[in-house]
């Protein structure tokens, strides 16, 4: 039997998801933004809730000194960053970004880097 992890959505993740939806709506269309949000939710519920360690550690965040985070590729351009709290069987969602975004700039915008 596969153990299940609870999913915790942080305020920063929610903010990043809204920023991503706004970007996609402006750049493409509302339907693209809606489809992307749905794909993100689906992949989180099917993959992270059962196999969070299947996702690799994030090299991009490690380079910035954030070493405990993993990344889940949603599709060609979208990535979810998260960490696993094994003691509580919880996956904590940190960020969702379009991989073409400047990660360092986004982290400054959401106050995760000083």
PDB file of C-alpha atoms in Angstrom:
ATOM      1  CA  UNK A   1       0.000   0.000   0.000  1.00  0.00           C
ATOM      2  CA  UNK A   2       1.336   3.430  -0.938  1.00  0.00           C
ATOM      3  CA  UNK A   3       1.463   6.001   1.843  1.00  0.00           C
ATOM      4  CA  UNK A   4      -0.357   9.239   1.193  1.00  0.00           C
ATOM      5  CA  UNK A   5       1.005  12.671   1.885  1.00  0.00           C
ATOM      6  CA  UNK A   6      -1.121  15.639   2.824  1.00  0.00           C
ATOM      7  CA  UNK A   7      -0.677  18.679   0.603  1.00  0.00           C
ATOM      8  CA  UNK A   8      -0.132  22.059   2.255  1.00  0.00           C
ATOM      9  CA  UNK A   9      -0.549  25.098   0.031  1.00  0.00           C
ATOM     10  CA  UNK A  10       1.419  28.082   1.333  1.00  0.00           C
ATOM     11  CA  UNK A  11       0.332  31.708   0.847  1.00  0.00           C
ATOM     12  CA  UNK A  12       3.415  32.243  -1.360  1.00  0.00           C
ATOM     13  CA  UNK A  13       2.361  29.330  -3.590  1.00  0.00           C
ATOM     14  CA  UNK A  14      -1.128  30.844  -3.940  1.00  0.00           C
ATOM     15  CA  UNK A  15       0.402  34.206  -4.838  1.00  0.00           C
ATOM     16  CA  UNK A  16       2.676  32.601  -7.440  1.00  0.00           C
ATOM     17  CA  UNK A  17      -0.253  30.679  -8.904  1.00  0.00           C
ATOM     18  CA  UNK A  18      -2.206  33.931  -9.295  1.00  0.00           C
ATOM     19  CA  UNK A  19       0.811  35.638 -10.896  1.00  0.00           C
ATOM     20  CA  UNK A  20       1.172  32.705 -13.289  1.00  0.00           C
ATOM     21  CA  UNK A  21      -2.529  32.783 -14.193  1.00  0.00           C
ATOM     22  CA  UNK A  22      -2.364  36.529 -14.836  1.00  0.00           C
ATOM     23  CA  UNK A  23       0.722  36.106 -17.017  1.00  0.00           C
ATOM     24  CA  UNK A  24      -0.874  33.288 -19.038  1.00  0.00           C
ATOM     25  CA  UNK A  25      -4.141  35.169 -19.482  1.00  0.00           C
ATOM     26  CA  UNK A  26      -2.323  38.292 -20.668  1.00  0.00           C
ATOM     27  CA  UNK A  27       0.130  36.448 -22.918  1.00  0.00           C
ATOM     28  CA  UNK A  28      -2.203  33.768 -24.295  1.00  0.00           C
ATOM     29  CA  UNK A  29      -5.808  33.484 -23.094  1.00  0.00           C
ATOM     30  CA  UNK A  30      -8.052  32.807 -20.107  1.00  0.00           C
ATOM     31  CA  UNK A  31      -8.575  29.230 -21.310  1.00  0.00           C
ATOM     32  CA  UNK A  32      -4.804  28.571 -21.374  1.00  0.00           C
ATOM     33  CA  UNK A  33      -4.557  29.898 -17.806  1.00  0.00           C
ATOM     34  CA  UNK A  34      -7.480  27.714 -16.689  1.00  0.00           C
ATOM     35  CA  UNK A  35      -6.083  24.591 -18.381  1.00  0.00           C
ATOM     36  CA  UNK A  36      -2.674  25.188 -16.821  1.00  0.00           C
ATOM     37  CA  UNK A  37      -4.148  25.610 -13.329  1.00  0.00           C
ATOM     38  CA  UNK A  38      -6.072  22.377 -13.771  1.00  0.00           C
ATOM     39  CA  UNK A  39      -2.957  20.524 -14.943  1.00  0.00           C
ATOM     40  CA  UNK A  40      -1.054  21.792 -11.900  1.00  0.00           C
ATOM     41  CA  UNK A  41      -3.776  20.634  -9.503  1.00  0.00           C
ATOM     42  CA  UNK A  42      -4.021  17.247 -11.209  1.00  0.00           C
ATOM     43  CA  UNK A  43      -0.281  16.541 -11.138  1.00  0.00           C
ATOM     44  CA  UNK A  44       0.016  17.618  -7.516  1.00  0.00           C
ATOM     45  CA  UNK A  45      -2.844  15.373  -6.422  1.00  0.00           C
ATOM     46  CA  UNK A  46      -1.747  12.344  -8.445  1.00  0.00           C
ATOM     47  CA  UNK A  47       2.033  12.497  -8.071  1.00  0.00           C
ATOM     48  CA  UNK A  48       3.001  14.513  -5.017  1.00  0.00           C
ATOM     49  CA  UNK A  49       0.425  13.009  -2.703  1.00  0.00           C
ATOM     50  CA  UNK A  50       1.802   9.508  -3.304  1.00  0.00           C
ATOM     51  CA  UNK A  51       5.388   9.805  -4.618  1.00  0.00           C
ATOM     52  CA  UNK A  52       6.976  13.147  -3.707  1.00  0.00           C
ATOM     53  CA  UNK A  53      10.489  11.693  -3.680  1.00  0.00           C
ATOM     54  CA  UNK A  54      10.172  10.731  -7.346  1.00  0.00           C
ATOM     55  CA  UNK A  55      10.715  14.432  -8.130  1.00  0.00           C
ATOM     56  CA  UNK A  56      14.364  15.531  -8.155  1.00  0.00           C
ATOM     57  CA  UNK A  57      15.933  18.087  -5.860  1.00  0.00           C
ATOM     58  CA  UNK A  58      15.842  21.544  -7.379  1.00  0.00           C
ATOM     59  CA  UNK A  59      19.254  22.574  -8.670  1.00  0.00           C
ATOM     60  CA  UNK A  60      17.953  26.077  -9.352  1.00  0.00           C
ATOM     61  CA  UNK A  61      16.971  26.602  -5.715  1.00  0.00           C
ATOM     62  CA  UNK A  62      20.057  24.823  -4.377  1.00  0.00           C
ATOM     63  CA  UNK A  63      22.218  27.356  -6.257  1.00  0.00           C
ATOM     64  CA  UNK A  64      20.397  30.074  -4.297  1.00  0.00           C
ATOM     65  CA  UNK A  65      20.978  28.373  -0.950  1.00  0.00           C
ATOM     66  CA  UNK A  66      17.544  26.714  -0.618  1.00  0.00           C
ATOM     67  CA  UNK A  67      18.658  23.098  -0.422  1.00  0.00           C
ATOM     68  CA  UNK A  68      15.632  21.171   0.828  1.00  0.00           C
ATOM     69  CA  UNK A  69      13.327  21.760  -2.126  1.00  0.00           C
ATOM     70  CA  UNK A  70      12.359  19.453  -4.951  1.00  0.00           C
ATOM     71  CA  UNK A  71      10.750  20.307  -8.275  1.00  0.00           C
ATOM     72  CA  UNK A  72       7.922  18.730 -10.221  1.00  0.00           C
ATOM     73  CA  UNK A  73       7.722  19.477 -13.925  1.00  0.00           C
ATOM     74  CA  UNK A  74       4.052  20.026 -14.777  1.00  0.00           C
ATOM     75  CA  UNK A  75       4.440  20.503 -18.508  1.00  0.00           C
ATOM     76  CA  UNK A  76       6.912  22.001 -20.954  1.00  0.00           C
ATOM     77  CA  UNK A  77       7.036  25.362 -19.136  1.00  0.00           C
ATOM     78  CA  UNK A  78       5.615  25.047 -15.606  1.00  0.00           C
ATOM     79  CA  UNK A  79       7.380  23.830 -12.486  1.00  0.00           C
ATOM     80  CA  UNK A  80       6.210  23.352  -8.889  1.00  0.00           C
ATOM     81  CA  UNK A  81       8.785  23.689  -6.105  1.00  0.00           C
ATOM     82  CA  UNK A  82       8.053  21.912  -2.825  1.00  0.00           C
ATOM     83  CA  UNK A  83       9.561  20.241   0.207  1.00  0.00           C
ATOM     84  CA  UNK A  84       8.564  17.131   2.120  1.00  0.00           C
ATOM     85  CA  UNK A  85       7.891  17.224   5.857  1.00  0.00           C
ATOM     86  CA  UNK A  86       8.297  13.536   6.554  1.00  0.00           C
ATOM     87  CA  UNK A  87       7.461  13.834  10.260  1.00  0.00           C
ATOM     88  CA  UNK A  88       3.952  15.037   9.357  1.00  0.00           C
ATOM     89  CA  UNK A  89       3.612  13.167   6.031  1.00  0.00           C
ATOM     90  CA  UNK A  90       3.083  16.503   4.322  1.00  0.00           C
ATOM     91  CA  UNK A  91       4.182  18.001   1.020  1.00  0.00           C
ATOM     92  CA  UNK A  92       4.571  21.765   1.396  1.00  0.00           C
ATOM     93  CA  UNK A  93       4.119  23.688  -1.849  1.00  0.00           C
ATOM     94  CA  UNK A  94       6.451  26.675  -2.123  1.00  0.00           C
ATOM     95  CA  UNK A  95       6.301  28.047  -5.672  1.00  0.00           C
ATOM     96  CA  UNK A  96       4.850  27.468  -9.088  1.00  0.00           C
ATOM     97  CA  UNK A  97       6.527  29.232 -11.989  1.00  0.00           C
ATOM     98  CA  UNK A  98       6.794  29.340 -15.726  1.00  0.00           C
ATOM     99  CA  UNK A  99      10.305  27.992 -16.331  1.00  0.00           C
ATOM    100  CA  UNK A 100      11.055  30.979 -18.559  1.00  0.00           C
ATOM    101  CA  UNK A 101      10.678  33.312 -15.560  1.00  0.00           C
ATOM    102  CA  UNK A 102      13.668  34.691 -13.706  1.00  0.00           C
ATOM    103  CA  UNK A 103      13.537  32.588 -10.543  1.00  0.00           C
ATOM    104  CA  UNK A 104      15.714  34.907  -8.492  1.00  0.00           C
ATOM    105  CA  UNK A 105      13.540  37.911  -9.380  1.00  0.00           C
ATOM    106  CA  UNK A 106      10.390  36.003  -8.443  1.00  0.00           C
ATOM    107  CA  UNK A 107      11.890  34.972  -5.087  1.00  0.00           C
ATOM    108  CA  UNK A 108      12.682  38.620  -4.351  1.00  0.00           C
ATOM    109  CA  UNK A 109       9.127  39.602  -5.343  1.00  0.00           C
ATOM    110  CA  UNK A 110       7.609  37.126  -2.897  1.00  0.00           C
ATOM    111  CA  UNK A 111      10.201  37.972  -0.198  1.00  0.00           C
ATOM    112  CA  UNK A 112      11.905  34.586   0.006  1.00  0.00           C
ATOM    113  CA  UNK A 113      15.359  36.008  -0.677  1.00  0.00           C
ATOM    114  CA  UNK A 114      16.807  39.096   0.938  1.00  0.00           C
TER     115      UNK A 114
END
